[in-house]
Tab-separated table of C-alpha atoms in Angstrom:
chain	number	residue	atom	x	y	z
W	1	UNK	CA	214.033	-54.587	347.549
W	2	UNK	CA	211.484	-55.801	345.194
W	3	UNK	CA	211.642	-59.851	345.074
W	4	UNK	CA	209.873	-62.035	342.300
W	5	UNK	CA	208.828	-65.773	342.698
W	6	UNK	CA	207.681	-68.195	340.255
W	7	UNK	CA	207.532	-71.378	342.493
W	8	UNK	CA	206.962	-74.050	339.204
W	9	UNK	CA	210.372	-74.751	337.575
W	10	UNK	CA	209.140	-77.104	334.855
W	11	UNK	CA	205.608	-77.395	333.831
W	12	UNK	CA	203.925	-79.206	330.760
W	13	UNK	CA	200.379	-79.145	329.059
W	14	UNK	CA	198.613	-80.827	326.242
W	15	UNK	CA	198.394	-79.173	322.955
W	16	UNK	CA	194.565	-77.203	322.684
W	17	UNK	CA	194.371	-77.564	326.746
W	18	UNK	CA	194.871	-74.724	328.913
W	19	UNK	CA	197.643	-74.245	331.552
W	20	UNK	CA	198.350	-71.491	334.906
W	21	UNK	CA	201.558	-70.052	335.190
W	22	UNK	CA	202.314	-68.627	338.819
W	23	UNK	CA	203.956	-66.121	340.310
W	24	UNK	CA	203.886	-63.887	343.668
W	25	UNK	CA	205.911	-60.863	344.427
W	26	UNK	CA	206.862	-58.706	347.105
W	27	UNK	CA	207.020	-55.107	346.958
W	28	UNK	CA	206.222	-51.768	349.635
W	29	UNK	CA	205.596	-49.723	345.868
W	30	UNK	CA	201.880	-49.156	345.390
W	31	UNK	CA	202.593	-48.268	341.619
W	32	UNK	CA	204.498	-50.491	339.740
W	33	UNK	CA	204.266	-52.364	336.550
W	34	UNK	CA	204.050	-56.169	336.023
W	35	UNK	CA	205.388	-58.591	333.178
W	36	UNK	CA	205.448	-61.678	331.390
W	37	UNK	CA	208.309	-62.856	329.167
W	38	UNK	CA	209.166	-65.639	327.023
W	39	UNK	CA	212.045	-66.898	326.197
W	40	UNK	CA	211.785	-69.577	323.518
W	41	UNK	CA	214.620	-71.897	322.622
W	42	UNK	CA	215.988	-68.907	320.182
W	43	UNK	CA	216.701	-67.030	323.134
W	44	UNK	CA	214.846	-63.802	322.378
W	45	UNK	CA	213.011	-62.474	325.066
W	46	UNK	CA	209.527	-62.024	324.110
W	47	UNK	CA	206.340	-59.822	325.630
W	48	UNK	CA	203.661	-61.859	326.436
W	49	UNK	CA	201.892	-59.321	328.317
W	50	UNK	CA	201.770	-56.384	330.653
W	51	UNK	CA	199.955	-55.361	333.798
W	52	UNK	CA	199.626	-51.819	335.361
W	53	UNK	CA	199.145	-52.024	339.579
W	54	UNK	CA	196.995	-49.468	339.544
W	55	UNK	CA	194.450	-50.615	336.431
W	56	UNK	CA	192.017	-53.627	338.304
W	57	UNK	CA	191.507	-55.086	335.561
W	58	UNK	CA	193.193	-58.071	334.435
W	59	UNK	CA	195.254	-57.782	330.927
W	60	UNK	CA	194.773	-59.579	328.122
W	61	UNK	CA	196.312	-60.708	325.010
W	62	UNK	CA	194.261	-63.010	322.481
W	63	UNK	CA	195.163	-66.425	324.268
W	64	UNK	CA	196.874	-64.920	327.517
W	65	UNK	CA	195.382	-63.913	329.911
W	66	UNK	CA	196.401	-62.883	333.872
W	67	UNK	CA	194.654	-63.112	337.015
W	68	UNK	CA	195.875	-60.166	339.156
W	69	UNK	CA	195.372	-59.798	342.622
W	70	UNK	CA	197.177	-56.776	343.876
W	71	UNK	CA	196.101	-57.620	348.039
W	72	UNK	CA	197.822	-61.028	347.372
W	73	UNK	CA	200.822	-59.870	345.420
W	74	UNK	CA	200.202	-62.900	342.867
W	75	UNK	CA	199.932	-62.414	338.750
W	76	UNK	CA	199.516	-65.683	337.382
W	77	UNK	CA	199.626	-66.085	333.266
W	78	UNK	CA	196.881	-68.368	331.929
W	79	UNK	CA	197.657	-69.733	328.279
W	80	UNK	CA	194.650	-71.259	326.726
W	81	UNK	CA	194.337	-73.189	323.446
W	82	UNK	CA	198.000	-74.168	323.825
W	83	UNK	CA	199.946	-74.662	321.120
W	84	UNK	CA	203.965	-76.068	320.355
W	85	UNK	CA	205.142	-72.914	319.725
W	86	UNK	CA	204.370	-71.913	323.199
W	87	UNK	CA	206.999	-74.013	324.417
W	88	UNK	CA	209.632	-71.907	326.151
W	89	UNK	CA	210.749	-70.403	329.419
W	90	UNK	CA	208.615	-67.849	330.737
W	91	UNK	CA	209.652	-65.367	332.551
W	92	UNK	CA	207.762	-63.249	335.189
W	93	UNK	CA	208.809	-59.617	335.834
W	94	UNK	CA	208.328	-56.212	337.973
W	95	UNK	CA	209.368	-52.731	337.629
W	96	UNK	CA	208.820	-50.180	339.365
W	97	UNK	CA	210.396	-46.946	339.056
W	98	UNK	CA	210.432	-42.833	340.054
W	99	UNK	CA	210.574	-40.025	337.923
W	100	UNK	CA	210.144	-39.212	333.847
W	101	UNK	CA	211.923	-38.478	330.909
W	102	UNK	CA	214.989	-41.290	331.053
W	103	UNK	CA	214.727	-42.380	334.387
W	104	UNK	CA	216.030	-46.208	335.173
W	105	UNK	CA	213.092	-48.473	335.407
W	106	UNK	CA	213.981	-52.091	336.413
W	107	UNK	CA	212.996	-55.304	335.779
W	108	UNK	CA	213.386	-57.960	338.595
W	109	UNK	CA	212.901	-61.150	337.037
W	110	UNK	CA	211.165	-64.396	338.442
W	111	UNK	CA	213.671	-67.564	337.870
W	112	UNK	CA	211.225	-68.566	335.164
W	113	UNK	CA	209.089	-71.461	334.447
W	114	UNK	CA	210.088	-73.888	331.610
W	115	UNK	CA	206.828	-74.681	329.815
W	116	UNK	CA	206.636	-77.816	327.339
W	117	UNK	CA	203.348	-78.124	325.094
W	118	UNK	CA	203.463	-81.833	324.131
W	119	UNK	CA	201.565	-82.823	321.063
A	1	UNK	CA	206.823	-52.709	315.961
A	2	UNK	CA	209.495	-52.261	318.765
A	3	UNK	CA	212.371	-54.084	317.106
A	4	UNK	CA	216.150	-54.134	318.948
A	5	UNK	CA	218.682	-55.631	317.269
A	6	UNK	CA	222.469	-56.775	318.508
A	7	UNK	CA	225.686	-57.773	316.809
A	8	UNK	CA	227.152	-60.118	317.160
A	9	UNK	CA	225.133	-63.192	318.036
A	10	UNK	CA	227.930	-64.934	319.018
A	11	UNK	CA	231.784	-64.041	319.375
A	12	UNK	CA	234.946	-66.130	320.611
A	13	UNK	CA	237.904	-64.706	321.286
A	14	UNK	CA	240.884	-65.074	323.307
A	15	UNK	CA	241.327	-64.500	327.032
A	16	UNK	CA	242.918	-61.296	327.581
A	17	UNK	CA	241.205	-59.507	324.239
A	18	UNK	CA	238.116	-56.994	324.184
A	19	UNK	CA	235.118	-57.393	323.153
A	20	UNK	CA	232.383	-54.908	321.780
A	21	UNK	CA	228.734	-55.878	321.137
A	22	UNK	CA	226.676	-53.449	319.812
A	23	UNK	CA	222.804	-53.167	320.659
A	24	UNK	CA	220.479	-51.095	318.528
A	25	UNK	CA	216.684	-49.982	318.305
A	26	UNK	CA	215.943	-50.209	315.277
A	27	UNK	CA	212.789	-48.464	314.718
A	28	UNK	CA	212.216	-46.536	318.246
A	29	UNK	CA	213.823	-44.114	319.814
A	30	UNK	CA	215.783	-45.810	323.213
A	31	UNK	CA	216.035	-43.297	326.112
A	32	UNK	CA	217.222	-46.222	328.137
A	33	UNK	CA	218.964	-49.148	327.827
A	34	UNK	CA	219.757	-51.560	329.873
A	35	UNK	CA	222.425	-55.007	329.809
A	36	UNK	CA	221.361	-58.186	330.820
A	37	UNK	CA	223.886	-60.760	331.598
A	38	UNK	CA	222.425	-64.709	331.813
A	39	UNK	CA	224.036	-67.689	332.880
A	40	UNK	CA	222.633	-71.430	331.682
A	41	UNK	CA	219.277	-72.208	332.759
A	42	UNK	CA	218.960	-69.134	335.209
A	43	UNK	CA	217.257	-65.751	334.922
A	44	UNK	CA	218.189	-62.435	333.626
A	45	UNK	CA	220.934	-60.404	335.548
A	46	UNK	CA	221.062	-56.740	335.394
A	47	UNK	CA	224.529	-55.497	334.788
A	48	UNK	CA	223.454	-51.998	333.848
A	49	UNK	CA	221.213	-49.125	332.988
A	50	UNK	CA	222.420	-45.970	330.185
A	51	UNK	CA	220.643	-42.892	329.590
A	52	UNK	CA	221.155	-41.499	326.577
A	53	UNK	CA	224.403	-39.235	327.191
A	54	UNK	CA	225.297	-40.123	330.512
A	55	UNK	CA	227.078	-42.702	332.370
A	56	UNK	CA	226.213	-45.858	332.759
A	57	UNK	CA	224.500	-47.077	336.395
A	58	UNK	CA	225.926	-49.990	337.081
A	59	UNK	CA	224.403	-52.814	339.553
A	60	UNK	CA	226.116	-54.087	342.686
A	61	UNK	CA	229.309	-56.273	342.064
A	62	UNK	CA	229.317	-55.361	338.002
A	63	UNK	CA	232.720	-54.004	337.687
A	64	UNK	CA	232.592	-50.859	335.829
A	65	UNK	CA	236.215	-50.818	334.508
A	66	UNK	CA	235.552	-54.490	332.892
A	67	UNK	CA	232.124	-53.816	331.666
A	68	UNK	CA	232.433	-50.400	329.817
A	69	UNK	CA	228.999	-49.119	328.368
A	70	UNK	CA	228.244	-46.369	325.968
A	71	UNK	CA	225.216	-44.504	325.118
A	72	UNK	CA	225.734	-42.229	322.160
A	73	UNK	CA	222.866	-42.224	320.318
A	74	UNK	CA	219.045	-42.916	320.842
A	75	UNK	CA	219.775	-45.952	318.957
A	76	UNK	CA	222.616	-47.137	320.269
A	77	UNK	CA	224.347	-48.438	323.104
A	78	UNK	CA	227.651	-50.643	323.397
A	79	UNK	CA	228.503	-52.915	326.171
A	80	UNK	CA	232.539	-53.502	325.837
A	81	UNK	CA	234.090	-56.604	327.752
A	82	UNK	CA	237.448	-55.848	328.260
A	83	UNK	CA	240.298	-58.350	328.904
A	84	UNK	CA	238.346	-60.892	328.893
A	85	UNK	CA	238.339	-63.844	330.744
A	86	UNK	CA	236.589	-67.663	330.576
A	87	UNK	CA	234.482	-66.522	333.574
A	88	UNK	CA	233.015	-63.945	331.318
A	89	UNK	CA	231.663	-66.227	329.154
A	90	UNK	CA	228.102	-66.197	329.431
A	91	UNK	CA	225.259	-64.772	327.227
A	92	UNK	CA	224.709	-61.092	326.686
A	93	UNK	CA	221.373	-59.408	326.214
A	94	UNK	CA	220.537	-55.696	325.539
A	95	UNK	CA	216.939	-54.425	326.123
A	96	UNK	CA	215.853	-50.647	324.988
A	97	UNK	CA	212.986	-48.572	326.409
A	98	UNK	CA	211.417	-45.352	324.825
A	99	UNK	CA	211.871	-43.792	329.052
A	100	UNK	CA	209.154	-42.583	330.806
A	101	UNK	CA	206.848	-44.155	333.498
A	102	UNK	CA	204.575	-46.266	331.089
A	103	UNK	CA	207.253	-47.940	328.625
A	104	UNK	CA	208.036	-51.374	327.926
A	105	UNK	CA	211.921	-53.049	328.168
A	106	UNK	CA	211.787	-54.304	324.396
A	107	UNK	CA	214.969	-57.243	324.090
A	108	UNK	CA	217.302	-57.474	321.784
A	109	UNK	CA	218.412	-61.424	320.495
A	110	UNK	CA	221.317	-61.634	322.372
A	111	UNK	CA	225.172	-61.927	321.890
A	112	UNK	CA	226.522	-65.498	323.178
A	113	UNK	CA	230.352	-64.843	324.332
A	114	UNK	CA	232.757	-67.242	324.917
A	115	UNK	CA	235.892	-66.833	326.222
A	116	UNK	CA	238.945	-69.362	325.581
């Protein structure tokens, strides 16, 4: 079973600073796909990003950016030039899944990190 | 865009009654669905995954008879509560995926139920 682990509950940053997000998982897949949610007060999940195991390198997405090291099983999010409306819980995420064409891919999520940009 | 939409955002009813809440892609074609269920301050719990025209797979200890799902359409999937109780309350969230080994789970807003 695939297990995900985001070992910061509660973390907060300065607006316009820059902040690391962690998270480690375990898995025996070799290809599987990694994620980062958010989850701002609203309640709608959002994509912040997306990782493929087998691409090396890292993913980015204007301010996000991960650090991805498969041997370590860690894929931490790194939010620079942070701004209020970053504030939210974030969510990290792994699927993995066999087959095409409507097969069940699943996300395991992470317990989630509650990030605060203070002003 | 990838835009999923679900109705109602938030229902009360009556213990005992059923519930339907509806979760739609709106502009993408959803091979897969999935329901979420999630408590207060926790993380996402997988209740279920629907193909398109099959039955539903539905996780360990999600009751199948209480939580019916229904995938008609490419665009839409229900999640009915039925007989509901207070312990059902909880918020409900729908996710869609276009299938295939390199989509995204794109989420819907939620439905917030509570139960009296």
């Amino acid at each position: 079973a695939q297990t995900v682990t985001q070992s910061q509950p509660e973390m907060s940053v300065q607006e316009a600073e820059t902040v690391t997000l962690s998270c480690t998982y375990d898995t025996s897949e070799n290809n599987y796909y990694l994620f980062w949610y958010k989850q701002p007060p609203s309640r709608q999940m959002i994509l912040v990003i997306r990782q493929e195991a087998y691409k090396q390198q890292n993913a980015t997405e204007n301010r996000f950016s991960v650090n991805f090291q498969k041997a370590a099983k860690s894929f931490s999010l790194k939010i620079s030039d942070s701004q209020l409306g970053d504030t939210a819980m974030y969510f990290c995420a792994f699927m993995t899944g066999t087959g095409s064409g409507g097969s069940n891919y699943k996300l395991t999520f992470g317990k989630g990190t509650l990030l605060t940009v203070n002003p | 865009g990838a835009v999923v939409s679900q109705h109602p955002s938030r229902v009360i009813c009556k213990s005992g009654t059923s519930v339907k809440i509806e979760c739609r892609s709106l502009d993408f074609q959803a091979t897969t669905m999935f329901w979420y269920r999630q408590f207060p301050k926790q993380s996402l719990m997988l209740m279920a995954t629907s193909n398109e025209g099959s039955k539903a797979t539905y996780e360990q200890g999600v009751e199948k008879d209480k939580f019916l799902i229904n995938h008609a359409s490419l665009t839409l999937s229900t999640l009915t509560v039925t007989s509901a109780h207070p312990e059902d309350s909880s918020f409900y969230i729908c996710s869609a995926s276009r299938g295939g080994i390199t989509d995204t789970q794109y989420f819907g807003p939620g439905t917030r139920l509570t139960v009296l």
